[in-house]
Amino acid sequence: MTVTVPPSAHSPVSAPSSDGGRKRLGFFTRLLDDAPAGDRYRLAAEQIIHAERHGFDSAWVAQHHFHEGEGGLPSPFAFLSYVAARTSRIRLGTGVITLPMEDAVRVAEDAAVTDLLSDGRLEIGLGTGGTPASFNAFGFTAEQRGDVYARHLQTLLSAWRGEALGHTENRLYPAAPHLLRRLWQATFSVAGGERAGLAGDGLMLSRTQPRPKDDPAKALDAVQNPIVDAYLAALPVGIAPRILASRSLFVADDPAEALRLAETGLRRVAEGFARSGHILRGDTLQDLIETLDVHVGTPDQVIASLSRDSVLPRATDLVFQVHSVDPPHPLILRSIELTATAVAPALGWVQAAA
């Protein structure tokens, strides 16, 4: 069966990318394989290497402190340096650094070194984070994270601009002014979209987007299109949009196996999503798939499902993850293959020339 992807109902014109208009394809992982930490890192590296072999343009890793059930990587720059030594082309991004919990000068330095070690392949996504309890370990509460983020962001930008840091003799080494053009801001709000646009940064949209309390069944694209609108309206003239849309999908050869694994994975995380503010639509597998915005099945089934998402035609970067299905490693590799060979081309992705 051939599935034709219709143009966006919200906007018939896709936002042009900064890569000559070509959509980019990304793989995202929170390093959640059911294994000890060292094996998680090895398996995630293998998945990124596999994605590079199949033409993916980027790979993104999340940062999480303490709570291994939500994410297995507290030190993304160390991990990305390890992956950089085992890859040659794929861009490597943080999705995201939880900046309020980090020393901003240390982030500036680590990013500069990682970018050099990866031959200029680093992308830096930033966010306020994270699990509320985690902030206490860093000396403040989750309610204070916005103010802390703003202060740390200004320090980070000053460092990359080459400005003095606490003393006229203190300048970032190695210098990294080019990283100012590689920043992405993650947000759930229209105000955040406007803020990212005014800064000329990339916009990161998450598959975990909360819904309005008065409309918990509102479609993901209906919530995110206004964020894209605000971003594009605020973007300075001459700055190409960078809009990353992260979505959950698990593509498999066997639709029955895909649904079986989806039920296992989604039921495992449903309670946590409910605690974080998501209102579950019911207790059936289909209810969980719709609540958690998961696209699962054969390539044709996933293409048909994704084609209803009107944000994707507007995105410059299509970034896919297997969370929260979290199938076994061999099936993640197969999902990567099917995404590159069938799903992503149907959404407008063309593999870059070698």
mmCIF file of C-alpha atoms in Angstrom:
data_model
loop_
_atom_site.group_PDB
_atom_site.id
_atom_site.type_symbol
_atom_site.label_atom_id
_atom_site.label_comp_id
_atom_site.label_asym_id
_atom_site.label_seq_id
_atom_site.Cartn_x
_atom_site.Cartn_y
_atom_site.Cartn_z
ATOM 1 C CA MET A 1 0.000 0.000 0.000
ATOM 2 C CA THR A 2 1.283 3.475 -0.868
ATOM 3 C CA VAL A 3 0.362 6.278 1.497
ATOM 4 C CA THR A 4 0.342 9.842 0.230
ATOM 5 C CA VAL A 5 1.117 12.433 2.884
ATOM 6 C CA PRO A 6 -1.246 15.399 2.535
ATOM 7 C CA PRO A 7 -0.038 18.979 2.976
ATOM 8 C CA SER A 8 -0.433 20.503 6.412
ATOM 9 C CA ALA A 9 -3.960 21.658 7.120
ATOM 10 C CA HIS A 10 -2.530 24.414 9.277
ATOM 11 C CA SER A 11 0.025 25.807 6.863
ATOM 12 C CA PRO A 12 0.448 24.683 3.248
ATOM 13 C CA VAL A 13 4.028 25.856 3.221
ATOM 14 C CA SER A 14 6.710 24.008 5.132
ATOM 15 C CA ALA A 15 9.290 26.089 6.945
ATOM 16 C CA PRO A 16 12.515 26.055 4.920
ATOM 17 C CA SER A 17 15.479 24.466 6.607
ATOM 18 C CA SER A 18 19.006 25.792 6.970
ATOM 19 C CA ASP A 19 20.180 22.874 4.827
ATOM 20 C CA GLY A 20 19.067 24.078 1.417
ATOM 21 C CA GLY A 21 15.425 23.205 2.077
ATOM 22 C CA ARG A 22 16.128 19.509 2.703
ATOM 23 C CA LYS A 23 14.481 17.988 5.743
ATOM 24 C CA ARG A 24 16.880 16.348 8.166
ATOM 25 C CA LEU A 25 16.289 13.021 9.895
ATOM 26 C CA GLY A 26 17.316 12.422 13.488
ATOM 27 C CA PHE A 27 17.428 9.585 16.013
ATOM 28 C CA PHE A 28 16.809 10.395 19.670
ATOM 29 C CA THR A 29 17.526 8.300 22.742
ATOM 30 C CA ARG A 30 17.154 8.697 26.475
ATOM 31 C CA LEU A 31 19.347 5.577 26.912
ATOM 32 C CA LEU A 32 16.635 3.441 28.459
ATOM 33 C CA ASP A 33 17.600 -0.047 27.320
ATOM 34 C CA ASP A 34 16.821 -2.640 29.986
ATOM 35 C CA ALA A 35 20.444 -3.130 31.007
ATOM 36 C CA PRO A 36 23.124 -1.842 33.426
ATOM 37 C CA ALA A 37 24.499 1.624 32.758
ATOM 38 C CA GLY A 38 27.598 0.514 30.856
ATOM 39 C CA ASP A 39 25.519 -1.672 28.557
ATOM 40 C CA ARG A 40 23.038 1.156 28.038
ATOM 41 C CA TYR A 41 25.862 3.348 26.771
ATOM 42 C CA ARG A 42 27.216 0.629 24.502
ATOM 43 C CA LEU A 43 23.796 -0.165 23.038
ATOM 44 C CA ALA A 44 22.922 3.490 22.481
ATOM 45 C CA ALA A 45 26.247 4.021 20.717
ATOM 46 C CA GLU A 46 25.505 1.037 18.469
ATOM 47 C CA GLN A 47 22.082 2.486 17.668
ATOM 48 C CA ILE A 48 23.596 5.842 16.688
ATOM 49 C CA ILE A 49 26.252 4.141 14.553
ATOM 50 C CA HIS A 50 23.470 2.133 12.880
ATOM 51 C CA ALA A 51 21.512 5.336 12.256
ATOM 52 C CA GLU A 52 24.554 6.907 10.593
ATOM 53 C CA ARG A 53 24.948 3.868 8.329
ATOM 54 C CA HIS A 54 21.347 4.313 7.207
ATOM 55 C CA GLY A 55 21.714 7.981 6.371
ATOM 56 C CA PHE A 56 20.340 9.691 9.472
ATOM 57 C CA ASP A 57 21.531 13.279 9.684
ATOM 58 C CA SER A 58 21.619 13.639 13.461
ATOM 59 C CA ALA A 59 21.502 11.791 16.776
ATOM 60 C CA TRP A 60 20.287 13.354 20.021
ATOM 61 C CA VAL A 61 20.672 12.291 23.646
ATOM 62 C CA ALA A 62 18.815 13.465 26.726
ATOM 63 C CA GLN A 63 20.345 14.378 30.048
ATOM 64 C CA HIS A 64 18.787 13.089 33.273
ATOM 65 C CA HIS A 65 20.216 13.118 36.792
ATOM 66 C CA PHE A 66 19.547 10.340 39.313
ATOM 67 C CA HIS A 67 16.341 8.740 37.958
ATOM 68 C CA GLU A 68 17.444 5.902 35.678
ATOM 69 C CA GLY A 69 13.862 5.014 34.785
ATOM 70 C CA GLU A 70 13.439 8.393 33.089
ATOM 71 C CA GLY A 71 16.826 8.657 31.445
ATOM 72 C CA GLY A 72 20.160 6.941 31.752
ATOM 73 C CA LEU A 73 22.661 9.687 30.980
ATOM 74 C CA PRO A 74 23.788 12.442 33.378
ATOM 75 C CA SER A 75 26.915 13.346 31.332
ATOM 76 C CA PRO A 76 25.984 13.835 27.667
ATOM 77 C CA PHE A 77 29.218 15.483 26.526
ATOM 78 C CA ALA A 78 31.300 12.558 27.744
ATOM 79 C CA PHE A 79 29.021 10.133 25.922
ATOM 80 C CA LEU A 80 28.918 12.178 22.706
ATOM 81 C CA SER A 81 32.723 12.384 22.652
ATOM 82 C CA TYR A 82 32.780 8.583 22.850
ATOM 83 C CA VAL A 83 30.287 8.342 19.972
ATOM 84 C CA ALA A 84 32.151 10.963 17.946
ATOM 85 C CA ALA A 85 35.213 8.704 17.877
ATOM 86 C CA ARG A 86 33.085 5.914 16.377
ATOM 87 C CA THR A 87 31.225 7.944 13.748
ATOM 88 C CA SER A 88 32.269 10.310 11.004
ATOM 89 C CA ARG A 89 29.292 12.188 9.587
ATOM 90 C CA ILE A 90 26.198 12.170 11.793
ATOM 91 C CA ARG A 91 25.628 15.354 13.800
ATOM 92 C CA LEU A 92 25.509 14.860 17.575
ATOM 93 C CA GLY A 93 23.105 16.826 19.724
ATOM 94 C CA THR A 94 21.935 17.285 23.287
ATOM 95 C CA GLY A 95 18.206 17.066 23.669
ATOM 96 C CA VAL A 96 18.525 18.613 26.175
ATOM 97 C CA ILE A 97 21.126 19.849 28.623
ATOM 98 C CA THR A 98 19.202 20.665 31.811
ATOM 99 C CA LEU A 99 20.982 23.990 32.125
ATOM 100 C CA PRO A 100 19.689 25.088 35.550
ATOM 101 C CA MET A 101 21.403 22.048 37.097
ATOM 102 C CA GLU A 102 24.739 22.699 35.394
ATOM 103 C CA ASP A 103 27.639 25.088 35.876
ATOM 104 C CA ALA A 104 27.342 27.297 32.808
ATOM 105 C CA VAL A 105 31.096 27.820 32.348
ATOM 106 C CA ARG A 106 31.630 24.063 32.562
ATOM 107 C CA VAL A 107 28.940 23.533 29.891
ATOM 108 C CA ALA A 108 30.606 26.114 27.655
ATOM 109 C CA GLU A 109 33.984 24.402 28.017
ATOM 110 C CA ASP A 110 32.716 20.848 27.628
ATOM 111 C CA ALA A 111 30.711 21.778 24.542
ATOM 112 C CA ALA A 112 33.717 23.506 22.982
ATOM 113 C CA VAL A 113 35.965 20.481 23.523
ATOM 114 C CA THR A 114 33.325 17.995 22.354
ATOM 115 C CA ASP A 115 32.757 20.022 19.203
ATOM 116 C CA LEU A 116 36.462 19.944 18.380
ATOM 117 C CA LEU A 117 36.698 16.205 19.028
ATOM 118 C CA SER A 118 33.699 15.600 16.750
ATOM 119 C CA ASP A 119 35.076 17.756 13.902
ATOM 120 C CA GLY A 120 32.387 20.387 14.341
ATOM 121 C CA ARG A 121 29.374 18.079 14.548
ATOM 122 C CA LEU A 122 27.900 19.234 17.866
ATOM 123 C CA GLU A 123 24.397 20.717 18.277
ATOM 124 C CA ILE A 124 23.326 22.033 21.685
ATOM 125 C CA GLY A 125 19.756 21.812 22.873
ATOM 126 C CA LEU A 126 18.940 23.477 26.172
ATOM 127 C CA GLY A 127 15.989 23.208 28.520
ATOM 128 C CA THR A 128 14.908 24.030 32.025
ATOM 129 C CA GLY A 129 14.577 20.277 32.901
ATOM 130 C CA GLY A 130 13.532 17.861 34.487
ATOM 131 C CA THR A 131 12.283 15.733 37.341
ATOM 132 C CA PRO A 132 11.191 18.152 40.129
ATOM 133 C CA ALA A 133 13.025 16.293 42.908
ATOM 134 C CA SER A 134 16.335 16.516 41.036
ATOM 135 C CA PHE A 135 16.667 20.273 41.510
ATOM 136 C CA ASN A 136 17.082 19.979 45.272
ATOM 137 C CA ALA A 137 20.456 18.298 44.826
ATOM 138 C CA PHE A 138 21.704 21.468 43.133
ATOM 139 C CA GLY A 139 20.622 23.876 45.845
ATOM 140 C CA PHE A 140 17.290 25.205 44.617
ATOM 141 C CA THR A 141 13.738 24.075 43.947
ATOM 142 C CA ALA A 142 11.918 23.247 40.728
ATOM 143 C CA GLU A 143 9.902 26.451 41.134
ATOM 144 C CA GLN A 144 13.132 28.492 40.873
ATOM 145 C CA ARG A 145 14.425 26.799 37.731
ATOM 146 C CA GLY A 146 13.251 29.505 35.315
ATOM 147 C CA ASP A 147 15.270 32.225 37.012
ATOM 148 C CA VAL A 148 18.313 29.973 37.372
ATOM 149 C CA TYR A 149 18.067 28.972 33.709
ATOM 150 C CA ALA A 150 18.030 32.617 32.614
ATOM 151 C CA ARG A 151 21.164 33.415 34.639
ATOM 152 C CA HIS A 152 23.038 30.349 33.440
ATOM 153 C CA LEU A 153 22.066 31.004 29.824
ATOM 154 C CA GLN A 154 23.530 34.500 29.942
ATOM 155 C CA THR A 155 26.796 33.123 31.360
ATOM 156 C CA LEU A 156 26.909 30.449 28.670
ATOM 157 C CA LEU A 157 26.351 32.963 25.879
ATOM 158 C CA SER A 158 28.945 35.334 27.341
ATOM 159 C CA ALA A 159 31.494 32.527 27.423
ATOM 160 C CA TRP A 160 30.923 31.581 23.790
ATOM 161 C CA ARG A 161 31.045 35.248 22.765
ATOM 162 C CA GLY A 162 34.523 35.430 24.266
ATOM 163 C CA GLU A 163 33.605 37.887 27.000
ATOM 164 C CA ALA A 164 35.397 38.102 30.339
ATOM 165 C CA LEU A 165 34.199 35.614 32.937
ATOM 166 C CA GLY A 166 34.596 37.009 36.436
ATOM 167 C CA HIS A 167 37.953 38.610 35.630
ATOM 168 C CA THR A 168 39.373 40.340 32.579
ATOM 169 C CA GLU A 169 41.939 37.548 32.196
ATOM 170 C CA ASN A 170 39.309 34.792 32.026
ATOM 171 C CA ARG A 171 38.239 33.980 28.446
ATOM 172 C CA LEU A 172 36.881 30.676 27.225
ATOM 173 C CA TYR A 173 39.451 28.222 25.902
ATOM 174 C CA PRO A 174 39.046 26.736 23.425
ATOM 175 C CA ALA A 175 37.152 29.634 21.900
ATOM 176 C CA ALA A 176 33.785 28.624 20.461
ATOM 177 C CA PRO A 177 31.813 31.599 19.066
ATOM 178 C CA HIS A 178 30.422 29.340 16.331
ATOM 179 C CA LEU A 179 28.408 27.405 18.929
ATOM 180 C CA LEU A 180 26.142 30.443 19.286
ATOM 181 C CA ARG A 181 24.702 29.404 15.913
ATOM 182 C CA ARG A 182 24.114 25.804 17.061
ATOM 183 C CA LEU A 183 21.755 26.494 19.962
ATOM 184 C CA TRP A 184 18.268 25.001 20.233
ATOM 185 C CA GLN A 185 15.651 25.850 22.851
ATOM 186 C CA ALA A 186 13.118 23.275 24.046
ATOM 187 C CA THR A 187 9.749 24.623 25.067
ATOM 188 C CA PHE A 188 6.140 23.671 25.721
ATOM 189 C CA SER A 189 4.772 27.225 25.417
ATOM 190 C CA VAL A 190 3.986 29.903 22.858
ATOM 191 C CA ALA A 191 6.086 32.344 24.896
ATOM 192 C CA GLY A 192 8.995 29.903 24.699
ATOM 193 C CA GLY A 193 8.591 29.644 20.936
ATOM 194 C CA GLU A 194 8.715 33.421 20.655
ATOM 195 C CA ARG A 195 11.794 33.540 22.894
ATOM 196 C CA ALA A 196 13.637 30.990 20.747
ATOM 197 C CA GLY A 197 12.697 32.886 17.600
ATOM 198 C CA LEU A 198 13.836 36.275 18.901
ATOM 199 C CA ALA A 199 17.197 34.711 19.799
ATOM 200 C CA GLY A 200 17.555 33.167 16.345
ATOM 201 C CA ASP A 201 17.898 29.735 17.944
ATOM 202 C CA GLY A 202 16.387 26.454 16.844
ATOM 203 C CA LEU A 203 13.021 25.391 18.255
ATOM 204 C CA MET A 204 12.677 21.934 19.847
ATOM 205 C CA LEU A 205 9.184 20.439 20.106
ATOM 206 C CA SER A 206 8.690 17.373 22.276
ATOM 207 C CA ARG A 207 6.437 14.369 21.954
ATOM 208 C CA THR A 208 5.727 14.792 25.709
ATOM 209 C CA GLN A 209 3.933 18.120 25.174
ATOM 210 C CA PRO A 210 1.401 18.618 28.005
ATOM 211 C CA ARG A 211 -2.216 19.272 27.038
ATOM 212 C CA PRO A 212 -4.393 22.106 28.337
ATOM 213 C CA LYS A 213 -6.172 21.071 31.520
ATOM 214 C CA ASP A 214 -9.489 22.096 30.000
ATOM 215 C CA ASP A 215 -8.849 20.108 26.803
ATOM 216 C CA PRO A 216 -6.776 17.033 27.676
ATOM 217 C CA ALA A 217 -7.658 15.265 24.404
ATOM 218 C CA LYS A 218 -6.372 18.092 22.216
ATOM 219 C CA ALA A 219 -4.206 16.823 19.374
ATOM 220 C CA LEU A 220 -0.447 17.274 19.666
ATOM 221 C CA ASP A 221 -0.171 19.292 16.458
ATOM 222 C CA ALA A 222 -3.039 21.562 17.513
ATOM 223 C CA VAL A 223 -1.060 22.452 20.647
ATOM 224 C CA GLN A 224 2.264 22.867 18.869
ATOM 225 C CA ASN A 225 1.271 24.780 15.725
ATOM 226 C CA PRO A 226 0.765 28.026 17.695
ATOM 227 C CA ILE A 227 4.270 27.564 19.149
ATOM 228 C CA VAL A 228 5.653 27.233 15.605
ATOM 229 C CA ASP A 229 3.669 30.319 14.536
ATOM 230 C CA ALA A 230 5.127 32.382 17.384
ATOM 231 C CA TYR A 231 8.628 31.150 16.617
ATOM 232 C CA LEU A 232 8.438 31.996 12.913
ATOM 233 C CA ALA A 233 6.880 35.404 13.582
ATOM 234 C CA ALA A 234 9.681 36.324 16.006
ATOM 235 C CA LEU A 235 12.585 35.006 13.941
ATOM 236 C CA PRO A 236 14.835 37.840 12.697
ATOM 237 C CA VAL A 237 14.888 38.503 8.964
ATOM 238 C CA GLY A 238 17.581 36.486 7.247
ATOM 239 C CA ILE A 239 17.758 33.746 9.884
ATOM 240 C CA ALA A 240 16.671 30.361 8.540
ATOM 241 C CA PRO A 241 14.171 28.519 10.739
ATOM 242 C CA ARG A 242 15.265 25.394 12.580
ATOM 243 C CA ILE A 243 12.249 23.479 13.859
ATOM 244 C CA LEU A 244 12.835 20.070 15.407
ATOM 245 C CA ALA A 245 9.759 17.900 15.900
ATOM 246 C CA SER A 246 10.436 14.897 18.119
ATOM 247 C CA ARG A 247 7.960 12.034 17.805
ATOM 248 C CA SER A 248 7.625 8.499 19.188
ATOM 249 C CA LEU A 249 7.512 5.670 16.715
ATOM 250 C CA PHE A 250 8.282 2.004 16.628
ATOM 251 C CA VAL A 251 8.329 0.513 13.132
ATOM 252 C CA ALA A 252 8.268 -3.261 12.806
ATOM 253 C CA ASP A 253 7.764 -5.993 10.235
ATOM 254 C CA ASP A 254 5.152 -7.789 12.354
ATOM 255 C CA PRO A 255 2.208 -5.560 13.392
ATOM 256 C CA ALA A 256 1.040 -7.972 16.094
ATOM 257 C CA GLU A 257 4.482 -8.035 17.710
ATOM 258 C CA ALA A 258 4.661 -4.244 17.497
ATOM 259 C CA LEU A 259 1.382 -3.888 19.407
ATOM 260 C CA ARG A 260 2.391 -6.509 21.968
ATOM 261 C CA LEU A 261 5.625 -4.663 22.742
ATOM 262 C CA ALA A 262 3.823 -1.323 22.707
ATOM 263 C CA GLU A 263 1.367 -2.522 25.335
ATOM 264 C CA THR A 264 4.176 -3.733 27.588
ATOM 265 C CA GLY A 265 6.130 -0.492 27.271
ATOM 266 C CA LEU A 266 3.251 1.974 27.461
ATOM 267 C CA ARG A 267 1.642 0.337 30.481
ATOM 268 C CA ARG A 268 5.003 0.489 32.236
ATOM 269 C CA VAL A 269 5.218 4.296 31.881
ATOM 270 C CA ALA A 270 1.550 5.289 31.954
ATOM 271 C CA GLU A 271 1.427 5.872 35.703
ATOM 272 C CA GLY A 272 4.460 8.176 35.549
ATOM 273 C CA PHE A 273 2.930 10.197 32.724
ATOM 274 C CA ALA A 274 -0.254 10.593 34.729
ATOM 275 C CA ARG A 275 1.745 11.859 37.719
ATOM 276 C CA SER A 276 3.438 14.439 35.476
ATOM 277 C CA GLY A 277 0.105 15.938 34.433
ATOM 278 C CA HIS A 278 -0.990 13.898 31.427
ATOM 279 C CA ILE A 279 -4.623 12.822 31.601
ATOM 280 C CA LEU A 280 -4.967 9.275 30.306
ATOM 281 C CA ARG A 281 -7.912 8.861 27.936
ATOM 282 C CA GLY A 282 -8.643 5.361 29.168
ATOM 283 C CA ASP A 283 -7.063 2.030 29.929
ATOM 284 C CA THR A 284 -7.074 0.289 26.553
ATOM 285 C CA LEU A 285 -3.940 0.016 24.443
ATOM 286 C CA GLN A 286 -5.426 2.420 21.903
ATOM 287 C CA ASP A 287 -6.139 4.897 24.699
ATOM 288 C CA LEU A 288 -2.490 4.726 25.761
ATOM 289 C CA ILE A 289 -1.235 5.074 22.183
ATOM 290 C CA GLU A 290 -3.356 8.203 21.702
ATOM 291 C CA THR A 291 -2.537 9.704 25.103
ATOM 292 C CA LEU A 292 1.205 9.189 24.696
ATOM 293 C CA ASP A 293 1.274 10.092 20.978
ATOM 294 C CA VAL A 294 2.923 6.896 19.813
ATOM 295 C CA HIS A 295 3.076 5.787 16.177
ATOM 296 C CA VAL A 296 3.456 2.023 16.033
ATOM 297 C CA GLY A 297 3.155 -0.728 13.442
ATOM 298 C CA THR A 298 4.359 -1.529 9.962
ATOM 299 C CA PRO A 299 5.864 1.209 7.776
ATOM 300 C CA ASP A 300 2.537 1.847 6.027
ATOM 301 C CA GLN A 301 0.671 2.024 9.336
ATOM 302 C CA VAL A 302 3.203 4.447 10.813
ATOM 303 C CA ILE A 303 3.232 6.615 7.690
ATOM 304 C CA ALA A 304 -0.560 6.840 7.755
ATOM 305 C CA SER A 305 -0.478 7.797 11.438
ATOM 306 C CA LEU A 306 2.261 10.409 11.068
ATOM 307 C CA SER A 307 0.591 11.927 8.005
ATOM 308 C CA ARG A 308 -2.144 13.306 10.258
ATOM 309 C CA ASP A 309 0.401 15.409 12.190
ATOM 310 C CA SER A 310 0.329 18.874 10.618
ATOM 311 C CA VAL A 311 3.469 20.029 12.447
ATOM 312 C CA LEU A 312 5.728 17.616 10.565
ATOM 313 C CA PRO A 313 5.493 19.370 7.161
ATOM 314 C CA ARG A 314 6.579 22.569 8.924
ATOM 315 C CA ALA A 315 9.553 20.964 10.670
ATOM 316 C CA THR A 316 13.081 21.153 9.317
ATOM 317 C CA ASP A 317 14.213 18.239 11.499
ATOM 318 C CA LEU A 318 12.198 15.036 11.940
ATOM 319 C CA VAL A 319 13.546 13.313 15.033
ATOM 320 C CA PHE A 320 12.237 9.921 16.066
ATOM 321 C CA GLN A 321 12.562 7.844 19.231
ATOM 322 C CA VAL A 322 11.339 4.410 20.286
ATOM 323 C CA HIS A 323 10.290 5.623 23.757
ATOM 324 C CA SER A 324 8.042 4.705 25.435
ATOM 325 C CA VAL A 325 7.680 1.374 23.667
ATOM 326 C CA ASP A 326 11.365 0.639 24.324
ATOM 327 C CA PRO A 327 11.610 -2.656 22.428
ATOM 328 C CA PRO A 328 14.689 -4.915 22.623
ATOM 329 C CA HIS A 329 17.886 -3.637 20.996
ATOM 330 C CA PRO A 330 17.680 -5.742 17.788
ATOM 331 C CA LEU A 331 14.183 -4.401 17.119
ATOM 332 C CA ILE A 332 15.373 -0.830 17.715
ATOM 333 C CA LEU A 333 17.969 -1.402 15.007
ATOM 334 C CA ARG A 334 15.285 -2.759 12.685
ATOM 335 C CA SER A 335 13.032 0.206 13.442
ATOM 336 C CA ILE A 336 15.894 2.537 12.504
ATOM 337 C CA GLU A 337 16.271 0.707 9.185
ATOM 338 C CA LEU A 338 12.560 0.834 8.361
ATOM 339 C CA THR A 339 12.356 4.491 9.359
ATOM 340 C CA ALA A 340 15.183 5.393 6.968
ATOM 341 C CA THR A 341 14.084 3.244 4.049
ATOM 342 C CA ALA A 342 10.302 3.683 4.163
ATOM 343 C CA VAL A 343 8.842 6.071 6.734
ATOM 344 C CA ALA A 344 11.062 9.152 6.508
ATOM 345 C CA PRO A 345 11.092 9.288 2.668
ATOM 346 C CA ALA A 346 7.271 9.340 2.718
ATOM 347 C CA LEU A 347 7.475 12.418 4.961
ATOM 348 C CA GLY A 348 9.744 14.310 2.584
ATOM 349 C CA TRP A 349 13.196 13.259 3.737
ATOM 350 C CA VAL A 350 15.865 12.650 1.104
ATOM 351 C CA GLN A 351 19.138 11.113 2.164
ATOM 352 C CA ALA A 352 22.082 13.484 1.827
ATOM 353 C CA ALA A 353 24.614 12.742 -0.890
ATOM 354 C CA ALA A 354 27.648 10.891 0.410
#
